PDB file of C-alpha atoms and ligand atoms in Angstrom:
ATOM      1  CA  MET A 194     -29.370-179.272-218.353  1.00 50.00           C
ATOM      2  CA  PRO A 195     -32.601-178.133-216.632  1.00 56.00           C
ATOM      3  CA  PRO A 196     -35.714-177.880-218.786  1.00 61.00           C
ATOM      4  CA  LEU A 197     -36.384-174.442-220.322  1.00 56.00           C
ATOM      5  CA  ARG A 198     -39.578-173.970-218.279  1.00 59.00           C
ATOM      6  CA  GLU A 199     -37.638-174.460-215.009  1.00 65.00           C
ATOM      7  CA  VAL A 200     -34.982-171.930-216.056  1.00 58.00           C
ATOM      8  CA  PHE A 201     -37.714-169.429-216.947  1.00 55.00           C
ATOM      9  CA  PHE A 202     -39.451-170.001-213.582  1.00 55.00           C
ATOM     10  CA  LEU A 203     -36.209-169.486-211.637  1.00 60.00           C
ATOM     11  CA  LYS A 204     -35.505-166.271-213.550  1.00 65.00           C
ATOM     12  CA  CYS A 205     -38.990-164.955-212.692  1.00 50.00           C
ATOM     13  CA  VAL A 206     -38.466-165.744-208.988  1.00 56.00           C
ATOM     14  CA  LYS A 207     -35.064-163.977-209.039  1.00 64.00           C
ATOM     15  CA  ASN A 208     -36.598-160.911-210.708  1.00 59.00           C
ATOM     16  CA  LEU A 209     -39.456-160.851-208.202  1.00 52.00           C
ATOM     17  CA  ILE A 210     -37.025-160.986-205.250  1.00 55.00           C
ATOM     18  CA  PHE A 211     -34.948-158.193-206.813  1.00 52.00           C
ATOM     19  CA  CYS A 212     -38.075-156.021-207.283  1.00 46.00           C
ATOM     20  CA  ALA A 213     -39.193-156.681-203.687  1.00 51.00           C
ATOM     21  CA  ILE A 214     -35.766-155.619-202.345  1.00 48.00           C
ATOM     22  CA  CYS A 215     -35.830-152.451-204.502  1.00 45.00           C
ATOM     23  CA  LEU A 216     -39.329-151.656-203.236  1.00 48.00           C
ATOM     24  CA  CYS A 217     -38.249-152.116-199.596  1.00 46.00           C
ATOM     25  CA  VAL A 218     -35.225-149.833-200.081  1.00 49.00           C
ATOM     26  CA  PHE A 219     -37.412-147.240-201.828  1.00 49.00           C
ATOM     27  CA  VAL A 220     -40.127-147.331-199.151  1.00 46.00           C
ATOM     28  CA  SER A 221     -37.627-147.124-196.291  1.00 48.00           C
ATOM     29  CA  THR A 222     -35.897-144.031-197.720  1.00 53.00           C
ATOM     30  CA  ALA A 223     -38.835-142.316-199.392  1.00 68.00           C
ATOM     31  CA  ALA A 224     -40.194-139.061-198.085  1.00 80.00           C
ATOM     32  CA  SER A 225     -43.513-139.135-196.250  1.00 85.00           C
ATOM     33  CA  ALA A 226     -46.337-137.241-197.923  1.00 94.00           C
ATOM     34  CA  ASP A 227     -46.720-133.607-196.879  1.00 96.00           C
ATOM     35  CA  ILE A 228     -49.411-132.836-194.285  1.00 97.00           C
ATOM     36  CA  ASN A 229     -51.492-129.653-194.329  1.00 98.00           C
ATOM     37  CA  LEU A 230     -51.990-128.675-190.696  1.00 98.00           C
ATOM     38  CA  PRO A 231     -55.272-127.337-189.338  1.00 98.00           C
ATOM     39  CA  LYS A 232     -55.254-123.704-188.182  1.00 98.00           C
ATOM     40  CA  PRO A 233     -53.521-123.258-184.810  1.00 98.00           C
ATOM     41  CA  LEU A 234     -55.523-122.157-181.773  1.00 98.00           C
ATOM     42  CA  LYS A 235     -54.844-118.448-181.310  1.00 97.00           C
ATOM     43  CA  SER A 236     -57.236-117.637-178.517  1.00 96.00           C
ATOM     44  CA  GLY A 237     -58.611-119.176-175.353  1.00 95.00           C
ATOM     45  CA  GLY A 238     -56.615-121.647-173.347  1.00 96.00           C
ATOM     46  CA  MET A 239     -54.859-121.007-170.058  1.00 97.00           C
ATOM     47  CA  GLY A 240     -53.848-117.439-169.214  1.00 96.00           C
ATOM     48  CA  VAL A 241     -50.189-116.758-169.934  1.00 97.00           C
ATOM     49  CA  PHE A 242     -49.359-116.054-166.277  1.00 98.00           C
ATOM     50  CA  SER A 243     -50.870-119.369-165.182  1.00 98.00           C
ATOM     51  CA  ALA A 244     -48.933-121.165-167.936  1.00 98.00           C
ATOM     52  CA  ILE A 245     -45.688-119.576-166.715  1.00 98.00           C
ATOM     53  CA  GLU A 246     -46.544-120.518-163.131  1.00 98.00           C
ATOM     54  CA  ASN A 247     -47.352-124.157-164.013  1.00 98.00           C
ATOM     55  CA  ARG A 248     -44.726-124.894-166.686  1.00 98.00           C
ATOM     56  CA  ALA A 249     -42.616-127.945-165.872  1.00 98.00           C
ATOM     57  CA  SER A 250     -40.716-130.530-167.867  1.00 98.00           C
ATOM     58  CA  GLY A 251     -42.267-133.977-168.193  1.00 98.00           C
ATOM     59  CA  THR A 252     -40.148-136.294-166.069  1.00 98.00           C
ATOM     60  CA  ARG A 253     -37.830-138.890-167.558  1.00 98.00           C
ATOM     61  CA  GLY A 254     -39.370-141.619-165.371  1.00 98.00           C
ATOM     62  CA  ALA A 255     -43.040-140.917-166.153  1.00 98.00           C
ATOM     63  CA  PHE A 256     -43.153-139.112-169.463  1.00 98.00           C
ATOM     64  CA  PRO A 257     -46.691-139.412-170.895  1.00 98.00           C
ATOM     65  CA  ALA A 258     -47.164-141.012-174.307  1.00 97.00           C
ATOM     66  CA  GLY A 259     -50.707-139.820-175.099  1.00 98.00           C
ATOM     67  CA  ALA A 260     -51.482-138.963-178.723  1.00 98.00           C
ATOM     68  CA  ILE A 261     -51.340-135.374-179.890  1.00 98.00           C
ATOM     69  CA  SER A 262     -53.971-134.120-182.340  1.00 98.00           C
ATOM     70  CA  ASP A 263     -53.037-132.278-185.523  1.00 98.00           C
ATOM     71  CA  GLU A 264     -54.629-129.114-184.108  1.00 98.00           C
ATOM     72  CA  GLU A 265     -52.524-129.378-180.939  1.00 98.00           C
ATOM     73  CA  LEU A 266     -49.378-129.994-182.985  1.00 98.00           C
ATOM     74  CA  SER A 267     -50.200-127.059-185.247  1.00 98.00           C
ATOM     75  CA  THR A 268     -50.688-124.832-182.180  1.00 98.00           C
ATOM     76  CA  ILE A 269     -47.395-125.878-180.552  1.00 98.00           C
ATOM     77  CA  LEU A 270     -45.451-125.406-183.809  1.00 98.00           C
ATOM     78  CA  TRP A 271     -47.064-122.029-184.398  1.00 98.00           C
ATOM     79  CA  ALA A 272     -46.222-120.908-180.853  1.00 98.00           C
ATOM     80  CA  ALA A 273     -42.626-122.081-181.316  1.00 98.00           C
ATOM     81  CA  ALA A 274     -41.822-120.889-184.807  1.00 98.00           C
ATOM     82  CA  GLY A 275     -44.884-119.498-186.528  1.00 98.00           C
ATOM     83  CA  LYS A 276     -45.972-116.174-187.952  1.00 97.00           C
ATOM     84  CA  ASN A 277     -48.049-113.709-185.920  1.00 97.00           C
ATOM     85  CA  ARG A 278     -49.335-110.152-186.345  1.00 97.00           C
ATOM     86  CA  ASN A 279     -51.370-111.171-189.400  1.00 95.00           C
ATOM     87  CA  GLY A 280     -48.314-112.705-191.004  1.00 95.00           C
ATOM     88  CA  ASP A 281     -46.069-109.648-190.499  1.00 96.00           C
ATOM     89  CA  GLY A 282     -44.039-110.983-187.576  1.00 97.00           C
ATOM     90  CA  TRP A 283     -42.825-114.120-185.846  1.00 98.00           C
ATOM     91  CA  THR A 284     -43.971-115.563-182.526  1.00 98.00           C
ATOM     92  CA  VAL A 285     -40.362-115.393-181.320  1.00 98.00           C
ATOM     93  CA  PRO A 286     -38.155-112.297-181.587  1.00 97.00           C
ATOM     94  CA  THR A 287     -35.647-112.608-184.431  1.00 94.00           C
ATOM     95  CA  ALA A 288     -32.597-110.461-185.233  1.00 89.00           C
ATOM     96  CA  GLY A 289     -33.818-107.635-187.457  1.00 88.00           C
ATOM     97  CA  GLY A 290     -37.153-109.423-187.900  1.00 92.00           C
ATOM     98  CA  LEU A 291     -35.432-111.913-190.242  1.00 90.00           C
ATOM     99  CA  SER A 292     -36.847-115.384-190.808  1.00 92.00           C
ATOM    100  CA  PRO A 293     -35.905-117.611-187.875  1.00 93.00           C
ATOM    101  CA  TYR A 294     -32.419-119.029-188.178  1.00 93.00           C
ATOM    102  CA  ALA A 295     -33.459-122.289-186.551  1.00 96.00           C
ATOM    103  CA  VAL A 296     -36.042-124.589-188.093  1.00 97.00           C
ATOM    104  CA  VAL A 297     -38.228-127.212-186.484  1.00 98.00           C
ATOM    105  CA  TYR A 298     -38.476-130.807-187.643  1.00 98.00           C
ATOM    106  CA  VAL A 299     -41.260-133.069-186.437  1.00 98.00           C
ATOM    107  CA  VAL A 300     -40.328-136.689-185.844  1.00 97.00           C
ATOM    108  CA  MET A 301     -43.066-139.231-185.325  1.00 95.00           C
ATOM    109  CA  LYS A 302     -42.827-142.978-184.859  1.00 90.00           C
ATOM    110  CA  ASP A 303     -42.319-143.783-188.535  1.00 89.00           C
ATOM    111  CA  SER A 304     -41.971-140.472-190.338  1.00 95.00           C
ATOM    112  CA  ALA A 305     -40.252-137.096-190.175  1.00 97.00           C
ATOM    113  CA  TYR A 306     -41.248-133.682-191.489  1.00 97.00           C
ATOM    114  CA  LEU A 307     -39.974-130.120-191.705  1.00 97.00           C
ATOM    115  CA  TYR A 308     -42.385-127.479-190.366  1.00 98.00           C
ATOM    116  CA  ASP A 309     -43.163-124.824-192.951  1.00 98.00           C
ATOM    117  CA  PRO A 310     -44.505-121.829-190.980  1.00 97.00           C
ATOM    118  CA  GLU A 311     -45.532-119.831-194.057  1.00 96.00           C
ATOM    119  CA  ALA A 312     -47.759-122.593-195.454  1.00 97.00           C
ATOM    120  CA  ASN A 313     -48.638-124.089-192.035  1.00 97.00           C
ATOM    121  CA  LYS A 314     -47.759-127.544-193.277  1.00 98.00           C
ATOM    122  CA  LEU A 315     -45.399-130.406-192.596  1.00 98.00           C
ATOM    123  CA  ILE A 316     -43.091-131.195-195.482  1.00 98.00           C
ATOM    124  CA  GLY A 317     -42.301-134.902-195.665  1.00 97.00           C
ATOM    125  CA  VAL A 318     -38.613-135.683-195.198  1.00 96.00           C
ATOM    126  CA  THR A 319     -38.458-139.407-194.672  1.00 93.00           C
ATOM    127  CA  ASN A 320     -40.296-142.420-193.366  1.00 89.00           C
ATOM    128  CA  GLY A 321     -39.198-145.656-191.765  1.00 84.00           C
ATOM    129  CA  ASN A 322     -38.304-146.240-188.135  1.00 82.00           C
ATOM    130  CA  VAL A 323     -36.746-142.794-187.667  1.00 91.00           C
ATOM    131  CA  ILE A 324     -37.320-142.305-183.951  1.00 92.00           C
ATOM    132  CA  ASN A 325     -34.746-144.965-183.044  1.00 92.00           C
ATOM    133  CA  ASN A 326     -32.091-142.944-184.891  1.00 93.00           C
ATOM    134  CA  VAL A 327     -32.843-139.678-183.161  1.00 95.00           C
ATOM    135  CA  THR A 328     -32.473-140.707-179.518  1.00 97.00           C
ATOM    136  CA  ASN A 329     -31.163-143.417-177.232  1.00 96.00           C
ATOM    137  CA  ASP A 330     -33.683-142.562-174.477  1.00 98.00           C
ATOM    138  CA  ASN A 331     -36.567-145.026-174.243  1.00 97.00           C
ATOM    139  CA  PHE A 332     -39.065-142.483-172.941  1.00 98.00           C
ATOM    140  CA  VAL A 333     -38.336-140.297-176.000  1.00 98.00           C
ATOM    141  CA  LYS A 334     -38.780-143.292-178.317  1.00 97.00           C
ATOM    142  CA  LYS A 335     -42.286-143.768-176.853  1.00 97.00           C
ATOM    143  CA  ALA A 336     -43.324-140.114-177.303  1.00 98.00           C
ATOM    144  CA  PRO A 337     -45.818-139.647-180.148  1.00 97.00           C
ATOM    145  CA  VAL A 338     -44.043-136.511-181.365  1.00 98.00           C
ATOM    146  CA  VAL A 339     -40.490-135.242-180.989  1.00 98.00           C
ATOM    147  CA  LEU A 340     -39.617-131.743-182.177  1.00 98.00           C
ATOM    148  CA  VAL A 341     -36.034-131.309-183.351  1.00 98.00           C
ATOM    149  CA  PHE A 342     -34.615-127.781-183.426  1.00 98.00           C
ATOM    150  CA  VAL A 343     -31.933-127.360-186.073  1.00 97.00           C
ATOM    151  CA  SER A 344     -29.790-124.307-186.763  1.00 94.00           C
ATOM    152  CA  SER A 345     -30.392-123.045-190.274  1.00 92.00           C
ATOM    153  CA  THR A 346     -28.520-119.816-190.617  1.00 87.00           C
ATOM    154  CA  ASP A 347     -29.087-119.177-194.337  1.00 83.00           C
ATOM    155  CA  SER A 348     -31.465-116.280-193.603  1.00 82.00           C
ATOM    156  CA  LEU A 349     -28.680-114.474-191.710  1.00 83.00           C
ATOM    157  CA  GLY A 350     -26.673-113.930-194.903  1.00 81.00           C
ATOM    158  CA  ALA A 351     -23.060-112.940-194.193  1.00 78.00           C
ATOM    159  CA  MET A 352     -23.680-112.985-190.439  1.00 77.00           C
ATOM    160  CA  GLY A 353     -24.598-116.654-190.665  1.00 76.00           C
ATOM    161  CA  LYS A 354     -21.173-117.489-192.089  1.00 74.00           C
ATOM    162  CA  LEU A 355     -19.511-116.253-188.930  1.00 70.00           C
ATOM    163  CA  ASN A 356     -19.471-118.311-185.752  1.00 65.00           C
ATOM    164  CA  GLU A 357     -22.071-116.025-184.265  1.00 71.00           C
ATOM    165  CA  GLY A 358     -24.576-117.418-186.756  1.00 72.00           C
ATOM    166  CA  ASN A 359     -24.856-120.665-184.862  1.00 84.00           C
ATOM    167  CA  ALA A 360     -24.785-118.828-181.529  1.00 89.00           C
ATOM    168  CA  LEU A 361     -27.848-116.908-182.713  1.00 91.00           C
ATOM    169  CA  ALA A 362     -29.503-120.165-183.713  1.00 94.00           C
ATOM    170  CA  TYR A 363     -28.932-121.591-180.221  1.00 94.00           C
ATOM    171  CA  ASN A 364     -30.325-118.373-178.817  1.00 94.00           C
ATOM    172  CA  ILE A 365     -33.559-118.477-180.848  1.00 96.00           C
ATOM    173  CA  THR A 366     -34.052-122.163-180.063  1.00 97.00           C
ATOM    174  CA  GLY A 367     -34.381-121.226-176.381  1.00 97.00           C
ATOM    175  CA  ALA A 368     -37.155-118.752-177.195  1.00 98.00           C
ATOM    176  CA  MET A 369     -38.900-121.285-179.441  1.00 98.00           C
ATOM    177  CA  ALA A 370     -38.746-123.999-176.820  1.00 98.00           C
ATOM    178  CA  GLN A 371     -40.107-121.724-174.092  1.00 98.00           C
ATOM    179  CA  ASN A 372     -43.064-120.699-176.286  1.00 98.00           C
ATOM    180  CA  ALA A 373     -43.667-124.391-177.023  1.00 98.00           C
ATOM    181  CA  TYR A 374     -43.547-125.218-173.278  1.00 98.00           C
ATOM    182  CA  LEU A 375     -46.168-122.536-172.510  1.00 98.00           C
ATOM    183  CA  ALA A 376     -48.477-123.669-175.332  1.00 98.00           C
ATOM    184  CA  CYS A 377     -48.029-127.269-174.125  1.00 98.00           C
ATOM    185  CA  GLU A 378     -48.959-126.293-170.584  1.00 98.00           C
ATOM    186  CA  SER A 379     -52.207-124.786-171.833  1.00 98.00           C
ATOM    187  CA  LEU A 380     -52.957-127.951-173.859  1.00 98.00           C
ATOM    188  CA  LYS A 381     -52.093-130.368-171.005  1.00 98.00           C
ATOM    189  CA  ILE A 382     -49.186-131.745-172.980  1.00 98.00           C
ATOM    190  CA  SER A 383     -45.837-132.567-171.395  1.00 98.00           C
ATOM    191  CA  ALA A 384     -42.559-131.490-172.990  1.00 98.00           C
ATOM    192  CA  ARG A 385     -38.903-131.906-172.078  1.00 98.00           C
ATOM    193  CA  TYR A 386     -36.141-129.780-173.605  1.00 98.00           C
ATOM    194  CA  MET A 387     -33.112-131.983-174.179  1.00 98.00           C
ATOM    195  CA  VAL A 388     -29.670-131.497-175.623  1.00 97.00           C
ATOM    196  CA  SER A 389     -28.909-135.203-175.392  1.00 97.00           C
ATOM    197  CA  MET A 390     -29.778-136.849-178.688  1.00 97.00           C
ATOM    198  CA  ASN A 391     -28.153-138.999-181.316  1.00 97.00           C
ATOM    199  CA  ALA A 392     -26.783-136.133-183.435  1.00 95.00           C
ATOM    200  CA  ASP A 393     -25.352-138.418-186.138  1.00 95.00           C
ATOM    201  CA  GLY A 394     -28.694-140.197-186.425  1.00 95.00           C
ATOM    202  CA  VAL A 395     -30.529-136.874-186.610  1.00 96.00           C
ATOM    203  CA  ASN A 396     -28.210-135.709-189.400  1.00 95.00           C
ATOM    204  CA  LYS A 397     -28.805-138.922-191.301  1.00 94.00           C
ATOM    205  CA  VAL A 398     -32.571-139.272-191.047  1.00 94.00           C
ATOM    206  CA  LEU A 399     -33.345-135.583-191.486  1.00 96.00           C
ATOM    207  CA  LYS A 400     -30.830-135.355-194.361  1.00 94.00           C
ATOM    208  CA  LEU A 401     -29.459-132.112-192.917  1.00 95.00           C
ATOM    209  CA  LYS A 402     -27.472-129.811-195.177  1.00 91.00           C
ATOM    210  CA  LYS A 403     -23.841-129.039-194.340  1.00 88.00           C
ATOM    211  CA  GLY A 404     -23.735-126.386-191.612  1.00 85.00           C
ATOM    212  CA  HIS A 405     -27.220-127.178-190.293  1.00 92.00           C
ATOM    213  CA  ILE A 406     -26.677-128.362-186.733  1.00 93.00           C
ATOM    214  CA  PRO A 407     -29.164-130.138-184.446  1.00 96.00           C
ATOM    215  CA  VAL A 408     -29.469-127.998-181.304  1.00 96.00           C
ATOM    216  CA  ALA A 409     -32.038-129.706-179.087  1.00 97.00           C
ATOM    217  CA  ILE A 410     -35.032-132.017-179.095  1.00 98.00           C
ATOM    218  CA  LEU A 411     -38.414-131.614-177.420  1.00 98.00           C
ATOM    219  CA  PRO A 412     -40.399-134.818-176.939  1.00 98.00           C
ATOM    220  CA  LEU A 413     -44.137-134.183-176.478  1.00 98.00           C
ATOM    221  CA  GLY A 414     -46.829-136.370-174.953  1.00 98.00           C
ATOM    222  CA  LYS A 415     -50.451-135.772-173.919  1.00 98.00           C
ATOM    223  CA  ARG A 416     -51.000-136.194-170.199  1.00 98.00           C
TER     224      ARG A 416
HETATM  225  C1  FMN B 649     -30.061-126.386-171.807  1.00 64.44           C
HETATM  226  C2  FMN B 649     -30.837-127.547-171.272  1.00 64.44           C
HETATM  227  C3  FMN B 649     -30.460-128.816-171.602  1.00 64.44           C
HETATM  228  C4  FMN B 649     -31.188-129.918-171.135  1.00 64.44           C
HETATM  229  N1  FMN B 649     -30.809-131.174-171.533  1.00 64.44           N
HETATM  230  C5  FMN B 649     -31.481-132.239-171.047  1.00 64.44           C
HETATM  231  C6  FMN B 649     -31.102-133.538-171.448  1.00 64.44           C
HETATM  232  O1  FMN B 649     -30.204-133.723-172.249  1.00 64.44           O
HETATM  233  N2  FMN B 649     -31.779-134.596-170.931  1.00 64.44           N
HETATM  234  C7  FMN B 649     -32.832-134.434-170.070  1.00 64.44           C
HETATM  235  O2  FMN B 649     -33.414-135.413-169.645  1.00 64.44           O
HETATM  236  N3  FMN B 649     -33.236-133.179-169.699  1.00 64.44           N
HETATM  237  C8  FMN B 649     -32.587-132.085-170.164  1.00 64.44           C
HETATM  238  N4  FMN B 649     -32.977-130.833-169.804  1.00 64.44           N
HETATM  239  C9  FMN B 649     -34.200-130.686-168.985  1.00 64.44           C
HETATM  240  C10 FMN B 649     -33.857-130.306-167.591  1.00 64.44           C
HETATM  241  O3  FMN B 649     -33.230-131.373-166.982  1.00 64.44           O
HETATM  242  C11 FMN B 649     -35.120-129.845-166.846  1.00 64.44           C
HETATM  243  O4  FMN B 649     -35.575-128.700-167.469  1.00 64.44           O
HETATM  244  C12 FMN B 649     -34.750-129.582-165.410  1.00 64.44           C
HETATM  245  O5  FMN B 649     -34.755-130.799-164.732  1.00 64.44           O
HETATM  246  C13 FMN B 649     -35.624-128.583-164.740  1.00 64.44           C
HETATM  247  O6  FMN B 649     -36.950-129.045-164.694  1.00 64.44           O
HETATM  248  P1  FMN B 649     -38.179-128.098-165.090  1.00 64.44           P
HETATM  249  O7  FMN B 649     -38.063-127.801-166.569  1.00 64.44           O
HETATM  250  O8  FMN B 649     -39.394-128.913-164.751  1.00 64.44           O
HETATM  251  O9  FMN B 649     -38.084-126.852-164.300  1.00 64.44           O
HETATM  252  C14 FMN B 649     -32.303-129.721-170.268  1.00 64.44           C
HETATM  253  C15 FMN B 649     -32.683-128.425-169.945  1.00 64.44           C
HETATM  254  C16 FMN B 649     -31.971-127.360-170.427  1.00 64.44           C
HETATM  255  C17 FMN B 649     -32.426-125.973-170.073  1.00 64.44           C
END
C-alpha cells in the first residue's frame, strides 16, 4: 500500500489536471467581452460616385490582410446595417421601416461578435479559433475581419414565418453588402461578397437560433 502522503499528492495532481481541462473547455466556449465601438465616420471620404466607379471585389489570389481599425470597422458596420437620420431610419431600406431582418456578425481570428446597431457595440458571442469553422478558403482565414450576414426574421412578425421572410432577408443582405463595399472603397479596404462558407461551422460557432440562416460572408482586409 502506498504511503498516505503519496496518495494525497496523486489526488492533488489529478484534481489539478481536472481543473485545467475544465478551464480550457470554459475558455474555448466562453463569450468574448463586448466591445464598444467608436463613432462611425459620417462625413468626408471619397465621393459616392467615385466609390461606385471604383468598387471592386478583392481578388481570391491577392486578398489583402492589413489590419482594420475599430473606427473603420464601426464605419463599415454602420454603412451596412446602422441607424441614420438621427436614429430615425436605417442606412439600408427595410420593409415598412422595420428593423433589418438580417443581422451582421463580426468574426475575427479568435473571437466572434454580433453587431448591435442601436448601441453601436459588438456583443461577444464566442472566442477560440472560430475563423477556421466559418470558411474553408485560406484567403478568408487570413482576413482580419469577416462579416457574416445572417437572416433574422423575428422583426417581420407573421411575415417572417412565411417563406418570403427569408427571401426578404436575402434581399436586404444585398443592400447591406453594397453599402459595405462602398464604405470599404472609401477607406481603402478590400471586401469580397461570398456565398461559399462552412454553413454548419457558422451555425455552431455563432450559436444561431433555429430559423436564423447564414446568407453570405464578407471578408475585409486593408490594402
Ligand atoms: C451572389 C454572389 C455570390 C458570390 N459568391 C462568391 C463565392 O462564393 N466565392 C467567391 O470567391 N466570390 C463570390 N462572389 C464574388 C464574385 O465572384 C465577384 O463579385 C465577381 O467576380 C465580380 O467581381 P467584382 O465584384 O470585382 O465586380 C459572389 C458574388 C455574388 C454577387
